[in-house]
Amino acid sequence: MDHKTAELMAFAVNDPSKMPSVEKHYSFMDDNAERQPDTLNNEPDRTDPEEWQSDQALLVQQAMAVRATNERKKSE
């Protein structure tokens, strides 16, 4: 939101005639905008994962690697 506000302020200061409408700039404010799911690689059945899901997958991967290393150390 801060970045979008800064962009609008830049338009207002430099060239107000080219300033986009608030509804166009903040798409969530436009009630008429159709909500389509974000797609990954233009495939409609796969959506882009949330940031926390990517972080969680990375954490699980790292935990599994640590567990495997600990198991190897115990068996030596």
GROMACS .gro file of N, CA and C in nm:
model
  228
    1MET      N    1   0.082  -0.119   0.000
    1MET     CA    2   0.000   0.000   0.000
    1MET      C    3   0.087   0.125   0.000
    2ASP      N    4   0.196   0.124   0.077
    2ASP     CA    5   0.282   0.242   0.082
    2ASP      C    6   0.345   0.270  -0.054
    3HIS      N    7   0.386   0.163  -0.122
    3HIS     CA    8   0.446   0.180  -0.254
    3HIS      C    9   0.345   0.237  -0.353
    4LYS      N   10   0.224   0.185  -0.350
    4LYS     CA   11   0.118   0.235  -0.440
    4LYS      C   12   0.088   0.382  -0.410
    5THR      N   13   0.083   0.418  -0.283
    5THR     CA   14   0.058   0.557  -0.245
    5THR      C   15   0.171   0.647  -0.295
    6ALA      N   16   0.295   0.600  -0.283
    6ALA     CA   17   0.409   0.677  -0.332
    6ALA      C   18   0.401   0.697  -0.483
    7GLU      N   19   0.357   0.594  -0.555
    7GLU     CA   20   0.341   0.608  -0.700
    7GLU      C   21   0.237   0.715  -0.733
    8LEU      N   22   0.125   0.714  -0.662
    8LEU     CA   23   0.022   0.815  -0.686
    8LEU      C   24   0.074   0.955  -0.653
    9MET      N   25   0.153   0.966  -0.547
    9MET     CA   26   0.209   1.096  -0.510
    9MET      C   27   0.305   1.145  -0.619
   10ALA      N   28   0.382   1.054  -0.678
   10ALA     CA   29   0.474   1.092  -0.785
   10ALA      C   30   0.396   1.146  -0.905
   11PHE      N   31   0.285   1.080  -0.939
   11PHE     CA   32   0.199   1.131  -1.047
   11PHE      C   33   0.146   1.269  -1.011
   12ALA      N   34   0.098   1.286  -0.888
   12ALA     CA   35   0.037   1.412  -0.846
   12ALA      C   36   0.137   1.527  -0.852
   13VAL      N   37   0.262   1.500  -0.814
   13VAL     CA   38   0.362   1.606  -0.812
   13VAL      C   39   0.415   1.636  -0.953
   14ASN      N   40   0.447   1.532  -1.029
   14ASN     CA   41   0.514   1.550  -1.157
   14ASN      C   42   0.419   1.577  -1.273
   15ASP      N   43   0.313   1.499  -1.287
   15ASP     CA   44   0.222   1.517  -1.400
   15ASP      C   45   0.081   1.473  -1.361
   16PRO      N   46   0.005   1.561  -1.297
   16PRO     CA   47  -0.128   1.524  -1.248
   16PRO      C   48  -0.225   1.483  -1.359
   17SER      N   49  -0.201   1.528  -1.481
   17SER     CA   50  -0.293   1.493  -1.590
   17SER      C   51  -0.286   1.344  -1.625
   18LYS      N   52  -0.174   1.278  -1.595
   18LYS     CA   53  -0.158   1.136  -1.625
   18LYS      C   54  -0.187   1.046  -1.505
   19MET      N   55  -0.234   1.105  -1.396
   19MET     CA   56  -0.260   1.029  -1.274
   19MET      C   57  -0.377   0.933  -1.296
   20PRO      N   58  -0.356   0.803  -1.267
   20PRO     CA   59  -0.465   0.706  -1.283
   20PRO      C   60  -0.571   0.724  -1.175
   21SER      N   61  -0.689   0.671  -1.202
   21SER     CA   62  -0.794   0.679  -1.102
   21SER      C   63  -0.759   0.588  -0.984
   22VAL      N   64  -0.817   0.616  -0.871
   22VAL     CA   65  -0.789   0.536  -0.751
   22VAL      C   66  -0.834   0.392  -0.773
   23GLU      N   67  -0.950   0.373  -0.838
   23GLU     CA   68  -1.000   0.237  -0.862
   23GLU      C   69  -0.906   0.158  -0.952
   24LYS      N   70  -0.846   0.225  -1.051
   24LYS     CA   71  -0.755   0.156  -1.140
   24LYS      C   72  -0.624   0.124  -1.069
   25HIS      N   73  -0.576   0.216  -0.988
   25HIS     CA   74  -0.448   0.197  -0.919
   25HIS      C   75  -0.459   0.096  -0.805
   26TYR      N   76  -0.566   0.105  -0.728
   26TYR     CA   77  -0.592   0.008  -0.621
   26TYR      C   78  -0.704  -0.083  -0.669
   27SER      N   79  -0.667  -0.194  -0.731
   27SER     CA   80  -0.766  -0.281  -0.795
   27SER      C   81  -0.868  -0.337  -0.696
   28PHE      N   82  -0.831  -0.352  -0.569
   28PHE     CA   83  -0.926  -0.407  -0.472
   28PHE      C   84  -1.040  -0.310  -0.441
   29MET      N   85  -1.025  -0.182  -0.476
   29MET     CA   86  -1.130  -0.085  -0.450
   29MET      C   87  -1.236  -0.083  -0.560
   30ASP      N   88  -1.205  -0.144  -0.675
   30ASP     CA   89  -1.298  -0.146  -0.787
   30ASP      C   90  -1.395  -0.262  -0.769
   31ASP      N   91  -1.520  -0.231  -0.739
   31ASP     CA   92  -1.621  -0.334  -0.717
   31ASP      C   93  -1.658  -0.406  -0.846
   32ASN      N   94  -1.636  -0.343  -0.960
   32ASN     CA   95  -1.675  -0.403  -1.087
   32ASN      C   96  -1.567  -0.493  -1.146
   33ALA      N   97  -1.449  -0.490  -1.089
   33ALA     CA   98  -1.340  -0.572  -1.142
   33ALA      C   99  -1.369  -0.720  -1.115
   34GLU      N  100  -1.351  -0.800  -1.219
   34GLU     CA  101  -1.372  -0.943  -1.203
   34GLU      C  102  -1.250  -1.003  -1.136
   35ARG      N  103  -1.274  -1.085  -1.039
   35ARG     CA  104  -1.165  -1.150  -0.968
   35ARG      C  105  -1.133  -1.282  -1.036
   36GLN      N  106  -1.016  -1.292  -1.094
   36GLN     CA  107  -0.972  -1.416  -1.155
   36GLN      C  108  -0.852  -1.465  -1.076
   37PRO      N  109  -0.843  -1.595  -1.053
   37PRO     CA  110  -0.731  -1.646  -0.974
   37PRO      C  111  -0.599  -1.625  -1.047
   38ASP      N  112  -0.495  -1.600  -0.968
   38ASP     CA  113  -0.361  -1.588  -1.025
   38ASP      C  114  -0.320  -1.726  -1.074
   39THR      N  115  -0.264  -1.730  -1.193
   39THR     CA  116  -0.221  -1.858  -1.246
   39THR      C  117  -0.071  -1.860  -1.261
   40LEU      N  118  -0.016  -1.977  -1.253
   40LEU     CA  119   0.127  -1.998  -1.267
   40LEU      C  120   0.151  -2.060  -1.404
   41ASN      N  121   0.231  -1.997  -1.487
   41ASN     CA  122   0.261  -2.046  -1.622
   41ASN      C  123   0.136  -2.059  -1.709
   42ASN      N  124   0.041  -1.970  -1.690
   42ASN     CA  125  -0.083  -1.968  -1.767
   42ASN      C  126  -0.161  -2.099  -1.760
   43GLU      N  127  -0.143  -2.174  -1.655
   43GLU     CA  128  -0.218  -2.297  -1.635
   43GLU      C  129  -0.329  -2.267  -1.534
   44PRO      N  130  -0.456  -2.278  -1.573
   44PRO     CA  131  -0.565  -2.239  -1.484
   44PRO      C  132  -0.581  -2.326  -1.361
   45ASP      N  133  -0.532  -2.451  -1.364
   45ASP     CA  134  -0.554  -2.540  -1.251
   45ASP      C  135  -0.450  -2.520  -1.140
   46ARG      N  136  -0.340  -2.451  -1.167
   46ARG     CA  137  -0.238  -2.428  -1.065
   46ARG      C  138  -0.232  -2.280  -1.033
   47THR      N  139  -0.246  -2.247  -0.905
   47THR     CA  140  -0.236  -2.108  -0.865
   47THR      C  141  -0.102  -2.083  -0.798
   48ASP      N  142  -0.061  -1.959  -0.796
   48ASP     CA  143   0.066  -1.920  -0.736
   48ASP      C  144   0.058  -1.941  -0.585
   49PRO      N  145   0.155  -2.011  -0.524
   49PRO     CA  146   0.147  -2.035  -0.380
   49PRO      C  147   0.167  -1.906  -0.301
   50GLU      N  148   0.106  -1.903  -0.186
   50GLU     CA  149   0.124  -1.789  -0.097
   50GLU      C  150   0.268  -1.789  -0.047
   51GLU      N  151   0.314  -1.674  -0.002
   51GLU     CA  152   0.453  -1.662   0.046
   51GLU      C  153   0.476  -1.753   0.167
   52TRP      N  154   0.378  -1.761   0.257
   52TRP     CA  155   0.397  -1.843   0.377
   52TRP      C  156   0.405  -1.991   0.341
   53GLN      N  157   0.337  -2.031   0.232
   53GLN     CA  158   0.342  -2.171   0.192
   53GLN      C  159   0.480  -2.206   0.139
   54SER      N  160   0.540  -2.115   0.065
   54SER     CA  161   0.676  -2.137   0.015
   54SER      C  162   0.774  -2.143   0.132
   55ASP      N  163   0.757  -2.052   0.227
   55ASP     CA  164   0.844  -2.052   0.345
   55ASP      C  165   0.829  -2.180   0.425
   56GLN      N  166   0.705  -2.226   0.439
   56GLN     CA  167   0.679  -2.349   0.514
   56GLN      C  168   0.743  -2.469   0.445
   57ALA      N  169   0.732  -2.476   0.313
   57ALA     CA  170   0.792  -2.587   0.239
   57ALA      C  171   0.944  -2.588   0.255
   58LEU      N  172   1.005  -2.470   0.251
   58LEU     CA  173   1.149  -2.460   0.268
   58LEU      C  174   1.190  -2.504   0.408
   59LEU      N  175   1.113  -2.463   0.509
   59LEU     CA  176   1.142  -2.501   0.647
   59LEU      C  177   1.132  -2.653   0.665
   60VAL      N  178   1.031  -2.714   0.606
   60VAL     CA  179   1.014  -2.860   0.616
   60VAL      C  180   1.131  -2.930   0.548
   61GLN      N  181   1.173  -2.879   0.433
   61GLN     CA  182   1.287  -2.937   0.362
   61GLN      C  183   1.413  -2.933   0.447
   62GLN      N  184   1.437  -2.818   0.508
   62GLN     CA  185   1.556  -2.803   0.592
   62GLN      C  186   1.548  -2.892   0.715
   63ALA      N  187   1.430  -2.904   0.774
   63ALA     CA  188   1.414  -2.990   0.891
   63ALA      C  189   1.440  -3.136   0.855
   64MET      N  190   1.394  -3.178   0.739
   64MET     CA  191   1.418  -3.315   0.695
   64MET      C  192   1.567  -3.340   0.672
   65ALA      N  193   1.638  -3.242   0.618
   65ALA     CA  194   1.782  -3.257   0.595
   65ALA      C  195   1.856  -3.268   0.728
   66VAL      N  196   1.817  -3.187   0.826
   66VAL     CA  197   1.881  -3.193   0.959
   66VAL      C  198   1.852  -3.327   1.024
   67ARG      N  199   1.728  -3.374   1.013
   67ARG     CA  200   1.690  -3.503   1.072
   67ARG      C  201   1.772  -3.616   1.008
   68ALA      N  202   1.787  -3.612   0.875
   68ALA     CA  203   1.864  -3.716   0.807
   68ALA      C  204   2.010  -3.714   0.850
   69THR      N  205   2.065  -3.594   0.865
   69THR     CA  206   2.205  -3.581   0.910
   69THR      C  207   2.221  -3.636   1.051
   70ASN      N  208   2.127  -3.605   1.139
   70ASN     CA  209   2.133  -3.655   1.278
   70ASN      C  210   2.121  -3.807   1.281
   71GLU      N  211   2.037  -3.863   1.198
   71GLU     CA  212   2.022  -4.010   1.192
   71GLU      C  213   2.151  -4.076   1.143
   72ARG      N  214   2.214  -4.013   1.044
   72ARG     CA  215   2.343  -4.067   0.993
   72ARG      C  216   2.449  -4.063   1.101
   73LYS      N  217   2.453  -3.955   1.179
   73LYS     CA  218   2.552  -3.944   1.285
   73LYS      C  219   2.531  -4.048   1.393
   74LYS      N  220   2.404  -4.078   1.424
   74LYS     CA  221   2.373  -4.179   1.526
   74LYS      C  222   2.415  -4.318   1.482
   75SER      N  223   2.400  -4.347   1.353
   75SER     CA  224   2.430  -4.482   1.303
   75SER      C  225   2.580  -4.505   1.284
   76GLU      N  226   2.659  -4.401   1.286
   76GLU     CA  227   2.805  -4.417   1.267
   76GLU      C  228   2.875  -4.463   1.390
   0.00000   0.00000   0.00000
